[in-house]
Amino acid sequence: MPPPSDPVLSARELTCGYAGSPVVEGLTCAVSAGEALVLVGPNGAGKSTVLRTLAGQQPALQGTVELCGQPMRENSPFYREHVSSLFDEDAFFPGLAVRDHLELVARGHGLDNPGDVVEGALERFGLLPRADSSPYRLSSGQRRRVLLAAALLRPSSLLILDEPEQRLDHSFRKLLTGVLQQARGQGTALVVASHDHDFTRAVASSVLTIEESGVWSLGESVDRGPGDPGVHE
């Protein structure tokens, strides 16, 4: 881990896009331990594209992304040790129940007392009544809670979440907000894409606004628009 003042994640002059066509250009940002960068903007503006590029899940067209001062490589042991992520895919192992999935994560990351940790996660996310069910027999919201429980169960220096509030009702959005605030307090760096204004205000230390035109702005206020200082094209 870098010293607390050094970035956990940093991007320099980053251009994100597909097949050589940029969505966002020249993005420079950094997130240190205990900070949360939240990506906001309209559907189709490219939030998920930028998030996947920051996460090392798709190559940058230009520029660099570093994790604790090292190149961001999704398949490296260093990455697996430090990064936990959740995107909008329901990826489960066939034949495993909800509890089995969480125990696999807990044991795979060497957690002490993995059974107790898993039971706590099941209770926290309201999954105890469905713990022995296949995730594929759950509702969409319940499946989302399983994925969140798995992502938050394991220790990480950097937590990357694509619209984690999606498919959650009000009570679980409030719970998730508290969990992420606690993670920040424990020194985890967060990079999150969100459509929820209240969630963003509660979690973010900085906000990256992305417009459909590719204009981006980086600041502390979710209400800043493309005409404000600090906006780039």
PDB file of N, CA and C in Angstrom, residues 19-53:
ATOM      1  N   ALA A  19     -13.165   0.964 -29.949  1.00  0.00           N
ATOM      2  CA  ALA A  19     -12.788   0.857 -31.359  1.00  0.00           C
ATOM      3  C   ALA A  19     -12.179   2.157 -31.879  1.00  0.00           C
ATOM      4  N   GLY A  20     -11.374   2.790 -31.041  1.00  0.00           N
ATOM      5  CA  GLY A  20     -10.708   4.015 -31.443  1.00  0.00           C
ATOM      6  C   GLY A  20     -11.560   5.261 -31.356  1.00  0.00           C
ATOM      7  N   SER A  21     -12.825   5.134 -30.960  1.00  0.00           N
ATOM      8  CA  SER A  21     -13.721   6.285 -30.858  1.00  0.00           C
ATOM      9  C   SER A  21     -13.804   6.739 -29.403  1.00  0.00           C
ATOM     10  N   PRO A  22     -13.305   7.913 -29.087  1.00  0.00           N
ATOM     11  CA  PRO A  22     -13.282   8.352 -27.690  1.00  0.00           C
ATOM     12  C   PRO A  22     -14.655   8.738 -27.165  1.00  0.00           C
ATOM     13  N   VAL A  23     -14.864   8.437 -25.887  1.00  0.00           N
ATOM     14  CA  VAL A  23     -16.048   8.887 -25.162  1.00  0.00           C
ATOM     15  C   VAL A  23     -15.682  10.060 -24.275  1.00  0.00           C
ATOM     16  N   VAL A  24     -14.566   9.934 -23.572  1.00  0.00           N
ATOM     17  CA  VAL A  24     -14.034  10.982 -22.704  1.00  0.00           C
ATOM     18  C   VAL A  24     -12.545  11.099 -22.997  1.00  0.00           C
ATOM     19  N   GLU A  25     -12.049  12.334 -23.084  1.00  0.00           N
ATOM     20  CA  GLU A  25     -10.646  12.550 -23.414  1.00  0.00           C
ATOM     21  C   GLU A  25      -9.973  13.396 -22.340  1.00  0.00           C
ATOM     22  N   GLY A  26      -8.685  13.107 -22.121  1.00  0.00           N
ATOM     23  CA  GLY A  26      -7.858  13.945 -21.266  1.00  0.00           C
ATOM     24  C   GLY A  26      -8.192  13.909 -19.796  1.00  0.00           C
ATOM     25  N   LEU A  27      -8.782  12.828 -19.327  1.00  0.00           N
ATOM     26  CA  LEU A  27      -9.195  12.750 -17.926  1.00  0.00           C
ATOM     27  C   LEU A  27      -7.991  12.524 -17.017  1.00  0.00           C
ATOM     28  N   THR A  28      -7.846  13.393 -16.038  1.00  0.00           N
ATOM     29  CA  THR A  28      -6.825  13.248 -15.011  1.00  0.00           C
ATOM     30  C   THR A  28      -7.509  13.335 -13.656  1.00  0.00           C
ATOM     31  N   CYS A  29      -7.327  12.315 -12.831  1.00  0.00           N
ATOM     32  CA  CYS A  29      -7.950  12.298 -11.513  1.00  0.00           C
ATOM     33  C   CYS A  29      -7.166  11.361 -10.607  1.00  0.00           C
ATOM     34  N   ALA A  30      -7.414  11.454  -9.315  1.00  0.00           N
ATOM     35  CA  ALA A  30      -6.746  10.585  -8.349  1.00  0.00           C
ATOM     36  C   ALA A  30      -7.661  10.379  -7.152  1.00  0.00           C
ATOM     37  N   VAL A  31      -7.548   9.198  -6.539  1.00  0.00           N
ATOM     38  CA  VAL A  31      -8.328   8.852  -5.353  1.00  0.00           C
ATOM     39  C   VAL A  31      -7.380   8.245  -4.335  1.00  0.00           C
ATOM     40  N   SER A  32      -7.332   8.813  -3.159  1.00  0.00           N
ATOM     41  CA  SER A  32      -6.456   8.327  -2.092  1.00  0.00           C
ATOM     42  C   SER A  32      -7.263   7.523  -1.077  1.00  0.00           C
ATOM     43  N   ALA A  33      -6.564   6.912  -0.138  1.00  0.00           N
ATOM     44  CA  ALA A  33      -7.215   6.108   0.897  1.00  0.00           C
ATOM     45  C   ALA A  33      -8.261   6.941   1.635  1.00  0.00           C
ATOM     46  N   GLY A  34      -9.451   6.383   1.799  1.00  0.00           N
ATOM     47  CA  GLY A  34     -10.511   7.070   2.522  1.00  0.00           C
ATOM     48  C   GLY A  34     -11.283   8.074   1.695  1.00  0.00           C
ATOM     49  N   GLU A  35     -10.969   8.198   0.399  1.00  0.00           N
ATOM     50  CA  GLU A  35     -11.695   9.108  -0.477  1.00  0.00           C
ATOM     51  C   GLU A  35     -12.652   8.330  -1.377  1.00  0.00           C
ATOM     52  N   ALA A  36     -13.653   9.032  -1.909  1.00  0.00           N
ATOM     53  CA  ALA A  36     -14.625   8.407  -2.809  1.00  0.00           C
ATOM     54  C   ALA A  36     -14.874   9.323  -3.994  1.00  0.00           C
ATOM     55  N   LEU A  37     -14.562   8.824  -5.175  1.00  0.00           N
ATOM     56  CA  LEU A  37     -14.871   9.524  -6.422  1.00  0.00           C
ATOM     57  C   LEU A  37     -16.133   8.904  -7.000  1.00  0.00           C
ATOM     58  N   VAL A  38     -17.177   9.722  -7.210  1.00  0.00           N
ATOM     59  CA  VAL A  38     -18.427   9.233  -7.764  1.00  0.00           C
ATOM     60  C   VAL A  38     -18.623   9.822  -9.156  1.00  0.00           C
ATOM     61  N   LEU A  39     -18.883   8.943 -10.126  1.00  0.00           N
ATOM     62  CA  LEU A  39     -19.129   9.336 -11.507  1.00  0.00           C
ATOM     63  C   LEU A  39     -20.624   9.516 -11.704  1.00  0.00           C
ATOM     64  N   VAL A  40     -21.023  10.676 -12.228  1.00  0.00           N
ATOM     65  CA  VAL A  40     -22.430  10.953 -12.479  1.00  0.00           C
ATOM     66  C   VAL A  40     -22.599  11.467 -13.899  1.00  0.00           C
ATOM     67  N   GLY A  41     -23.829  11.407 -14.397  1.00  0.00           N
ATOM     68  CA  GLY A  41     -24.125  11.893 -15.740  1.00  0.00           C
ATOM     69  C   GLY A  41     -25.282  11.125 -16.328  1.00  0.00           C
ATOM     70  N   PRO A  42     -25.814  11.583 -17.464  1.00  0.00           N
ATOM     71  CA  PRO A  42     -26.981  10.930 -18.067  1.00  0.00           C
ATOM     72  C   PRO A  42     -26.640   9.565 -18.636  1.00  0.00           C
ATOM     73  N   ASN A  43     -27.670   8.748 -18.833  1.00  0.00           N
ATOM     74  CA  ASN A  43     -27.481   7.460 -19.491  1.00  0.00           C
ATOM     75  C   ASN A  43     -26.859   7.671 -20.866  1.00  0.00           C
ATOM     76  N   GLY A  44     -25.904   6.822 -21.209  1.00  0.00           N
ATOM     77  CA  GLY A  44     -25.262   6.919 -22.504  1.00  0.00           C
ATOM     78  C   GLY A  44     -24.098   7.883 -22.567  1.00  0.00           C
ATOM     79  N   ALA A  45     -23.806   8.564 -21.463  1.00  0.00           N
ATOM     80  CA  ALA A  45     -22.704   9.528 -21.478  1.00  0.00           C
ATOM     81  C   ALA A  45     -21.343   8.852 -21.418  1.00  0.00           C
ATOM     82  N   GLY A  46     -21.301   7.587 -20.950  1.00  0.00           N
ATOM     83  CA  GLY A  46     -20.040   6.874 -20.909  1.00  0.00           C
ATOM     84  C   GLY A  46     -19.495   6.597 -19.526  1.00  0.00           C
ATOM     85  N   LYS A  47     -20.339   6.686 -18.501  1.00  0.00           N
ATOM     86  CA  LYS A  47     -19.861   6.452 -17.137  1.00  0.00           C
ATOM     87  C   LYS A  47     -19.271   5.051 -16.989  1.00  0.00           C
ATOM     88  N   SER A  48     -19.995   4.047 -17.490  1.00  0.00           N
ATOM     89  CA  SER A  48     -19.513   2.671 -17.345  1.00  0.00           C
ATOM     90  C   SER A  48     -18.234   2.449 -18.145  1.00  0.00           C
ATOM     91  N   THR A  49     -18.131   3.081 -19.311  1.00  0.00           N
ATOM     92  CA  THR A  49     -16.904   2.969 -20.111  1.00  0.00           C
ATOM     93  C   THR A  49     -15.712   3.534 -19.350  1.00  0.00           C
ATOM     94  N   VAL A  50     -15.903   4.705 -18.756  1.00  0.00           N
ATOM     95  CA  VAL A  50     -14.827   5.315 -17.972  1.00  0.00           C
ATOM     96  C   VAL A  50     -14.508   4.449 -16.759  1.00  0.00           C
ATOM     97  N   LEU A  51     -15.546   3.960 -16.084  1.00  0.00           N
ATOM     98  CA  LEU A  51     -15.326   3.147 -14.886  1.00  0.00           C
ATOM     99  C   LEU A  51     -14.561   1.869 -15.225  1.00  0.00           C
ATOM    100  N   ARG A  52     -14.928   1.219 -16.324  1.00  0.00           N
ATOM    101  CA  ARG A  52     -14.231  -0.009 -16.722  1.00  0.00           C
ATOM    102  C   ARG A  52     -12.786   0.274 -17.117  1.00  0.00           C
ATOM    103  N   THR A  53     -12.538   1.425 -17.697  1.00  0.00           N
ATOM    104  CA  THR A  53     -11.161   1.787 -18.044  1.00  0.00           C
ATOM    105  C   THR A  53     -10.352   2.062 -16.785  1.00  0.00           C
TER     106      THR A  53
END
